[in-house]
Structures are given as structure tokens and as C-alpha cells.
mmCIF file of C-alpha atoms and ligand atoms in Angstrom:
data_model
loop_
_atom_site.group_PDB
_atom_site.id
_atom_site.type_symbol
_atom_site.label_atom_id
_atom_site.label_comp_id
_atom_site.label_asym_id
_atom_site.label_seq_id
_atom_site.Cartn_x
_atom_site.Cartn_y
_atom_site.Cartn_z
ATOM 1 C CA UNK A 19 231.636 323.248 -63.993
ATOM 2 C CA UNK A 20 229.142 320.749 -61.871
ATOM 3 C CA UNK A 21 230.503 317.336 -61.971
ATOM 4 C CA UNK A 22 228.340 315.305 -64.103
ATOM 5 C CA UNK A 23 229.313 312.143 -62.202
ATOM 6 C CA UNK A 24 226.211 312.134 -59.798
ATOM 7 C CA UNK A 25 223.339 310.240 -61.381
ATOM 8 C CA UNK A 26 226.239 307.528 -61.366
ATOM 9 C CA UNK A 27 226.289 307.775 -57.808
ATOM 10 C CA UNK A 28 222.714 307.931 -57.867
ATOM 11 C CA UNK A 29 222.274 304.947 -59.750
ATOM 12 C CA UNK A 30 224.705 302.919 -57.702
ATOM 13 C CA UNK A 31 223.346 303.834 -54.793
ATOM 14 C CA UNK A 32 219.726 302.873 -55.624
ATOM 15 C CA UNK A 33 220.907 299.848 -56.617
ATOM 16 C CA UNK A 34 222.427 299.045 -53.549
ATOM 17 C CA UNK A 35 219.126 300.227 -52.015
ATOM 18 C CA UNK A 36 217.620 297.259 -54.430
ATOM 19 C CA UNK A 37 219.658 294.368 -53.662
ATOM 20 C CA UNK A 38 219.042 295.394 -49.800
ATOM 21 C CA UNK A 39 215.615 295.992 -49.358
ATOM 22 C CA UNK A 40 213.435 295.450 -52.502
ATOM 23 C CA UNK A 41 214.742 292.976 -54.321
ATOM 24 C CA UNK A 42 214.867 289.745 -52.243
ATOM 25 C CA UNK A 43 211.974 287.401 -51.829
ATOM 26 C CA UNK A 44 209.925 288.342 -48.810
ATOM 27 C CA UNK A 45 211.146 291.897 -48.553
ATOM 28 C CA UNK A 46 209.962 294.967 -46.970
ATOM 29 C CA UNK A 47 207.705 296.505 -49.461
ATOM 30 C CA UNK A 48 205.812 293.433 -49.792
ATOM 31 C CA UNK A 49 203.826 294.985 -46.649
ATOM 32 C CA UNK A 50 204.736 298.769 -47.416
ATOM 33 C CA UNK A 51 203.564 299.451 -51.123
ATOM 34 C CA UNK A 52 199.818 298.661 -48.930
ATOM 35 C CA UNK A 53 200.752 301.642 -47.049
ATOM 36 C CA UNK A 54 202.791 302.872 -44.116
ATOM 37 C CA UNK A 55 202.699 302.388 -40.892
ATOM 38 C CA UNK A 56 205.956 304.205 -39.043
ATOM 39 C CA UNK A 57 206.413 304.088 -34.900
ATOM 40 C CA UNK A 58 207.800 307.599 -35.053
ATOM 41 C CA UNK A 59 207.933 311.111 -36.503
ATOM 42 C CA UNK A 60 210.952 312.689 -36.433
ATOM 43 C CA UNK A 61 211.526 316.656 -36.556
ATOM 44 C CA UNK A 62 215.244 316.634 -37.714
ATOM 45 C CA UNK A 63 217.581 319.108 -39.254
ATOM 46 C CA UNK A 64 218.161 319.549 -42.854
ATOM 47 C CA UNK A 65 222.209 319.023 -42.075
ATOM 48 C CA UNK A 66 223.558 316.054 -43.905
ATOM 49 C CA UNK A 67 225.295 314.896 -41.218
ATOM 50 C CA UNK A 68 221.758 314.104 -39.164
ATOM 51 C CA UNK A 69 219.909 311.806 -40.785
ATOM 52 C CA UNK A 70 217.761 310.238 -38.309
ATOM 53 C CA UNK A 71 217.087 307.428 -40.229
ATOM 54 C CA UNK A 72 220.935 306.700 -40.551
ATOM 55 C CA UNK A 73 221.527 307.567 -36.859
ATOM 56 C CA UNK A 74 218.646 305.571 -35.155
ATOM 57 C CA UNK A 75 219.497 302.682 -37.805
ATOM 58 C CA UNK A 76 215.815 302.780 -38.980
ATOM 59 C CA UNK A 77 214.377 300.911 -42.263
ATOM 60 C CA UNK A 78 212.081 301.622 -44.429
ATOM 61 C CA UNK A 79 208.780 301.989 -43.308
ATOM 62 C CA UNK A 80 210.142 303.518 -39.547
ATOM 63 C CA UNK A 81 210.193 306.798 -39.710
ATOM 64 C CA UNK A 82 207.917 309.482 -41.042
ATOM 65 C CA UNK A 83 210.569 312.574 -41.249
ATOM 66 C CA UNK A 84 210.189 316.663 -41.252
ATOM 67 C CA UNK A 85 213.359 318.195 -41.822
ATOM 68 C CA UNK A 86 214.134 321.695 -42.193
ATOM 69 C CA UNK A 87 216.515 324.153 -41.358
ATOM 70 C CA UNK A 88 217.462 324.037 -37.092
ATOM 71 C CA UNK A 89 214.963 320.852 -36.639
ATOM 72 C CA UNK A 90 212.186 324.091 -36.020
ATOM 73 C CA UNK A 91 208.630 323.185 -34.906
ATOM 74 C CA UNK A 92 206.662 326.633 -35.669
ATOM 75 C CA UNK A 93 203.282 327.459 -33.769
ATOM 76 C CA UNK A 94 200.059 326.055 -34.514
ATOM 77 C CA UNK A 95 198.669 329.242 -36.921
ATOM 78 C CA UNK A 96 195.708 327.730 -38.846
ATOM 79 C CA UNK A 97 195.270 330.671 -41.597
ATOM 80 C CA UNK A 98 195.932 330.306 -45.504
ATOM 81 C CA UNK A 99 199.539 329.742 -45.611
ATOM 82 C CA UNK A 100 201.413 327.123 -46.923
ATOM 83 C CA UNK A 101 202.611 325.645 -43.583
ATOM 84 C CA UNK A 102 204.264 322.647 -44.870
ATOM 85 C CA UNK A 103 205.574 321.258 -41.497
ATOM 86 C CA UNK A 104 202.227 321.689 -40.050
ATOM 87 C CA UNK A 105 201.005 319.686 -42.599
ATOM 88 C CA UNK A 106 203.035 316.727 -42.375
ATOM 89 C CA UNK A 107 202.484 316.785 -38.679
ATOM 90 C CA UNK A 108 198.762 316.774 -39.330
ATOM 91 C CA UNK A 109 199.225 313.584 -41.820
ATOM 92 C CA UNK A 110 201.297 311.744 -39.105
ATOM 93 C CA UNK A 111 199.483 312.462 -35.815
ATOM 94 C CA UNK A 112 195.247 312.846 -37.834
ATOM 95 C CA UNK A 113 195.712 310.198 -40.327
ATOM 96 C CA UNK A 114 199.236 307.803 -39.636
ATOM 97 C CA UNK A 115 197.642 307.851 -35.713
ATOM 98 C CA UNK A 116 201.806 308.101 -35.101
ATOM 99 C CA UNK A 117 202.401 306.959 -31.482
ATOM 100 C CA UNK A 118 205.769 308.739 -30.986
ATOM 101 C CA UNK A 119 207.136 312.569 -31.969
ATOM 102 C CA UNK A 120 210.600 313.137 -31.526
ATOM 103 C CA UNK A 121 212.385 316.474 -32.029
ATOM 104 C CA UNK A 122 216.196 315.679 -32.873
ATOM 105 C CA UNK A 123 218.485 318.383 -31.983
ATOM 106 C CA UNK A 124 222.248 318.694 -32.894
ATOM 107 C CA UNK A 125 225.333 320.566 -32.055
ATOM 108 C CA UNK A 126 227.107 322.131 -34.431
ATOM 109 C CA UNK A 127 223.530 323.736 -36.276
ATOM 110 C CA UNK A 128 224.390 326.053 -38.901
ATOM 111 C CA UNK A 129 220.913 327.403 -38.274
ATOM 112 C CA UNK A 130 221.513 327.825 -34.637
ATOM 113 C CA UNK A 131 224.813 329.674 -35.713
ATOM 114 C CA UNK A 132 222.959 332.085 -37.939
ATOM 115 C CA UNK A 133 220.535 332.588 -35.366
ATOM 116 C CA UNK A 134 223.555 333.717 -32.723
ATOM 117 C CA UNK A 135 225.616 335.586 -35.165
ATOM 118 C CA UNK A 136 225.138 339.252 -36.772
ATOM 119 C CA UNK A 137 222.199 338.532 -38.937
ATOM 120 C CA UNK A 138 223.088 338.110 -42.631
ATOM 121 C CA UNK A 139 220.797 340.801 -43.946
ATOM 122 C CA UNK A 140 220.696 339.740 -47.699
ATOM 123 C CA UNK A 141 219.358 336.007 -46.751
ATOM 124 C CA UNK A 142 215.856 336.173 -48.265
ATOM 125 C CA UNK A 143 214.255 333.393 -45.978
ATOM 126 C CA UNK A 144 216.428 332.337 -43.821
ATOM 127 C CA UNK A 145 216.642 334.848 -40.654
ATOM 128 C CA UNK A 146 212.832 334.572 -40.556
ATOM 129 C CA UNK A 147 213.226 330.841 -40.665
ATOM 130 C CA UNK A 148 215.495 331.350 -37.638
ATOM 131 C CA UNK A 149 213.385 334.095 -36.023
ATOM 132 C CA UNK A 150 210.984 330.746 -34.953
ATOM 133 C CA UNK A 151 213.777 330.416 -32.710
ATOM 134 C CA UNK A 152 214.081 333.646 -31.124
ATOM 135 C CA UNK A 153 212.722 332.646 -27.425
ATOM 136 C CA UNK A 154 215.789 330.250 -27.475
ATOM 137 C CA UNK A 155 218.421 333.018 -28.458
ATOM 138 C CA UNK A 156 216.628 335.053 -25.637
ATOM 139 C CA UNK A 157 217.406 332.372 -22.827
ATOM 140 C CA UNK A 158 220.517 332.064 -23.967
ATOM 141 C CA UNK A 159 221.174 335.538 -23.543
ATOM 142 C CA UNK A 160 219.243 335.828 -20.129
ATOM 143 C CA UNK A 161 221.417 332.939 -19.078
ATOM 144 C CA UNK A 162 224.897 332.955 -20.961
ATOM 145 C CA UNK A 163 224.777 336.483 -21.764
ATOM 146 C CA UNK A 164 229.242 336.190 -21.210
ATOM 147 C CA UNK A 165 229.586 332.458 -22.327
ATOM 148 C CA UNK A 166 231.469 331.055 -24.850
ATOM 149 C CA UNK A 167 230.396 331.065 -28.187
ATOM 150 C CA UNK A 168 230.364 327.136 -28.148
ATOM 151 C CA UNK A 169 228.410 326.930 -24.991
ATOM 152 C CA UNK A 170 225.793 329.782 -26.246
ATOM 153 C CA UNK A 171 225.179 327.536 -29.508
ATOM 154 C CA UNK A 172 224.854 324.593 -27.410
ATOM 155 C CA UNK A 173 222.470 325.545 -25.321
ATOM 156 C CA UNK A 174 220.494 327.599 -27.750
ATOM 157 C CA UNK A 175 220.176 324.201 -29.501
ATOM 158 C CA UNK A 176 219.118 322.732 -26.577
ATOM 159 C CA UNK A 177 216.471 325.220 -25.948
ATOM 160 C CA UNK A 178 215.278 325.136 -29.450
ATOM 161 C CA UNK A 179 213.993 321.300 -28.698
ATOM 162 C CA UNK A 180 212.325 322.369 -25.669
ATOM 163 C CA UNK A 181 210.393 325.151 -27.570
ATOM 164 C CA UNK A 182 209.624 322.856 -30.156
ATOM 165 C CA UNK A 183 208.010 320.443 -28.046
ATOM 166 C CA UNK A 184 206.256 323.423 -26.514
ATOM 167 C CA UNK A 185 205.011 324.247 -30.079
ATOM 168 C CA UNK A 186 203.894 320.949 -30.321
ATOM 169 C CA UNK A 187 201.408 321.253 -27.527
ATOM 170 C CA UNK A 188 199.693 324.804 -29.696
ATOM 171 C CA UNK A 189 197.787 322.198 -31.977
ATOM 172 C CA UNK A 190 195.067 321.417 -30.584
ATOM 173 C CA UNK A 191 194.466 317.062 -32.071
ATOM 174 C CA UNK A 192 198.293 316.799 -30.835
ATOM 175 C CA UNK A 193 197.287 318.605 -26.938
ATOM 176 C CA UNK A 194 194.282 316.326 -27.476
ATOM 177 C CA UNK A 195 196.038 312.921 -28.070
ATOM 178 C CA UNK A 196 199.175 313.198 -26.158
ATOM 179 C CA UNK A 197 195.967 314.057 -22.982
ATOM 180 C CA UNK A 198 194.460 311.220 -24.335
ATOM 181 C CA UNK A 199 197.795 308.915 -23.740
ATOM 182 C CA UNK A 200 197.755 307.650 -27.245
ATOM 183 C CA UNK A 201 200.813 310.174 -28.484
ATOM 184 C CA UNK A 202 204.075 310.746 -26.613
ATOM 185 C CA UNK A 203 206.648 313.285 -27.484
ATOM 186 C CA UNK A 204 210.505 313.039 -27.246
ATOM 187 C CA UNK A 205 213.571 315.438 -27.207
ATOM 188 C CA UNK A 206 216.911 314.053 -28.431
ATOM 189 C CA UNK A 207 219.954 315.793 -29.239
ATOM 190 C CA UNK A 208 222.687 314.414 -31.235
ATOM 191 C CA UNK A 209 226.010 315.749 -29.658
ATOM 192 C CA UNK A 210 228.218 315.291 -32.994
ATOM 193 C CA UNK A 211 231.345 316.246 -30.851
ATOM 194 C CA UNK A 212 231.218 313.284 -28.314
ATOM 195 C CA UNK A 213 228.813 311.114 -30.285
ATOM 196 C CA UNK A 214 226.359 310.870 -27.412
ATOM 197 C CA UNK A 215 222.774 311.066 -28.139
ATOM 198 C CA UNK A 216 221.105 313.078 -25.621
ATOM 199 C CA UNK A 217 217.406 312.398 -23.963
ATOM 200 C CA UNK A 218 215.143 315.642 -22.800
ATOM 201 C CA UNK A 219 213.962 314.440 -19.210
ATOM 202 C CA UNK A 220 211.213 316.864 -18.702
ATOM 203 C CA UNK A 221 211.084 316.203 -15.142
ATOM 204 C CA UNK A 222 214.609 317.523 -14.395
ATOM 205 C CA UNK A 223 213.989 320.140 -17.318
ATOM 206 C CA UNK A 224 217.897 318.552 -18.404
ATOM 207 C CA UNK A 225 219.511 316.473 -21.450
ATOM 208 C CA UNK A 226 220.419 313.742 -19.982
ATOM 209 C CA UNK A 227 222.264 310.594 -21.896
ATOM 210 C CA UNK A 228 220.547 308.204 -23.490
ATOM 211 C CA UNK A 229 223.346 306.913 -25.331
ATOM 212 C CA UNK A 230 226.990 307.224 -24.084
ATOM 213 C CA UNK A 231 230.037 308.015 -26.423
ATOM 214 C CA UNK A 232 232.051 305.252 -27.953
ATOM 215 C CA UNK A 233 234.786 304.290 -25.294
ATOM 216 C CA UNK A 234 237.153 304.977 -27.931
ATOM 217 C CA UNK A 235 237.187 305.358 -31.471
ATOM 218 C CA UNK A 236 236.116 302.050 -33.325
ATOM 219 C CA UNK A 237 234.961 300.546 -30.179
ATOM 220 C CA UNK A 238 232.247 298.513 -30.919
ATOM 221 C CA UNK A 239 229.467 298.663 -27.435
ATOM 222 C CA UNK A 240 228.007 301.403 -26.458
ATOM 223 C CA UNK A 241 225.579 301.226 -23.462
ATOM 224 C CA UNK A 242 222.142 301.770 -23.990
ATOM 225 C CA UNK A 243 220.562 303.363 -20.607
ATOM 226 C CA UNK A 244 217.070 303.847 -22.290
HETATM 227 ZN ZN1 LIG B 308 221.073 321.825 -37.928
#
């Protein structure tokens, strides 16, 4: 039976969320219930453990967020489908004028690991969810055809950023704006084993940190190189 105990937690939490950020005088959504006006979207994975708004200690009002399975960018195909991430990038970059795009990768993907493994045949969405993915399995296997499973994942998680951002560049008002100057677009990845966060330099087509590891566990300074 399904614990009945989680609209408790619910309800605590929100309240929490109340005493923090709605309730006192002067707060937040004094300026936000006029409307939003976030510095970033994020493309982040649907895995709990990712939330980019927990993980670059946003508030409210930050952040506009697409998550799905893999943090997956798909091409720009402007037919009649429901293309729901298209559509929220369209709201952020056409209408929000959003600044920033960041794709947030992560080791560790569950996607990424369904992608790499023997394909689960009686998933009804998900392999073609993954299959938006496939160039990164296939320089993975071009260039770790005999690696480790750990280092295939990693670096098909890797690549899936890159081909995101690619992806990004298929629609034509993002090409347009980031030409323009007035839209710049980011790769992190969040290595959940070291607890570095990860930059994309494009230049030297490498991750590079942007955030060290803690020194040790508990330590309280990281060093920010960005
Ligand atoms: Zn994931």
C-alpha cells in the first residue's frame, strides 16, 4: 500500500516555502506575481538528484527549467507535434528574451545507461526518447569502443551536452539571437561522483572545471574559477 503520509510532507514543505519566500514583508513575489523575468534557462535531467535550482542555489524567479529524461535537446522539427521542449524554449528565448541557455549534464544518467545498455524492448517511450541521443552513443563507440562501462557513460553524457547545444543552433530565432550577441549558451555537467561541476569550453572542445570538489567532506570553500 502507498504511504498516505505525503500531502503531510507536502504541506510542511510548502509551508516552509511560505515562511521563506512569500510570507515576509517585502518578499520576492511582490515583483514576481507581475511576471517573470529569469537570467537563465536550464535544460536539466528529470533525476531527483539534479535539480538545478537546488544545485546553482537559485530563487524564485531565476531559472526558467526544461527537464526531461537525459537533459535531451531534440532538433528544431516545426510540423504538428506536440514538441513540448521546443515550446518552452520558444517561450524563454521569443517571449522571456532569456539571455543565458545552459544544458546541465550529469554522471550517473539513468537515461544515458539505457541508452548504452541492451535496449529494454517493452519500454513504450523511452528508447525513442533516448534514440535523440544516438550520435552520442555513436562517438562513444567510435572512440571507447573497449572502455569501461563507467568511462563509456561518462563520456556519452558528455557528448549528449555537446549535441544538445548543437540542437540548439537548428532553430532558427535561437541561431538568430545567439548571431545577434543577445543569447549565449552554456554546457555544464554535474559530476555527482566528485561533486565538481564541469564547464563545456568550446574552444578546447573539453569539460573543464568550473567548480572544484569539496577538499574534503563538510569542508566549507570551494573555489570558484568562473
Ligand atoms: Zn539523468
Amino acid at each position: 500500500m502507498v504511504s498516505q503520509d505525503l500531502l503531510k510532507r507536502f504541506s510542511a514543505g510548502f509551508q516552509r516555502f511560505q515562511k521563506t519566500w512569500y510570507c515576509p514583508e517585502n518578499n520576492i513575489y511582490e515583483d514576481l506575481r507581475a511576471g517573470q523575468n529569469p537570467y537563465a534557462l536550464v535544460v536539466a535531467c528529470s533525476d531527483s538528484r539534479v535539480d538545478p535550482v537546488l544545485l546553482l542555489d537559485a530563487t524564485p524567479g531565476d531559472l526558467f527549467v526544461i527537464r526531461n529524461v537525459a537533459n535531451l535537446v531534440p532538433p528544431y522539427e516545426p510540423d504538428s507535434h506536440h514538441h513540448g521542449v521546443s515550446a518552452a524554449l520558444e517561450y524563454a528565448v521569443r517571449h522571456l528574451r532569456i539571455e543565458h541557455i545552459m544544458v546541465m549534464g550529469h554522471a550517473k544518467c539513468g537515461g544515458f545507461t539505457s541508452l548504452l545498455e541492451v535496449s529494454h524492448s517493452d519500454d513504450e517511450f523511452l528508447n525513442i526518447w533516448m534514440s535523440l541521443a544516438c550520435r552520442a552513443k555513436a562517438e562513444v563507440d567510435r572512440t571507447l569502443p573497449d572502455a569501461d562501462p563507467d568511462e563509456r557513460q561518462r563520456a556519452c553524457e558528455m557528448w549528449g551536452v555537446r549535441f544538445s547545444l548543437d540542437n540548439l543552433m537548428g532553430y532558427p530565432w535561437i541561431r538568430e539571437a545567439v548571431e545577434r550577441g543577445e543569447l549565449l549558451l552554456h554546457g555544464l555537467y554535474f559530476d555527482m561522483g566528485t561533486g565538481e561541476l564541469l564547464y563545456f569550453d568550446a574552444h578546447r572542445e573539453a569539460f573543464v572545471p568550473m567548480v572544484e570538489a569539496c577538499a574534503s567532506a563538510g569542508a566549507s570553500s570551494v573555489r570558484v574559477r568562473r
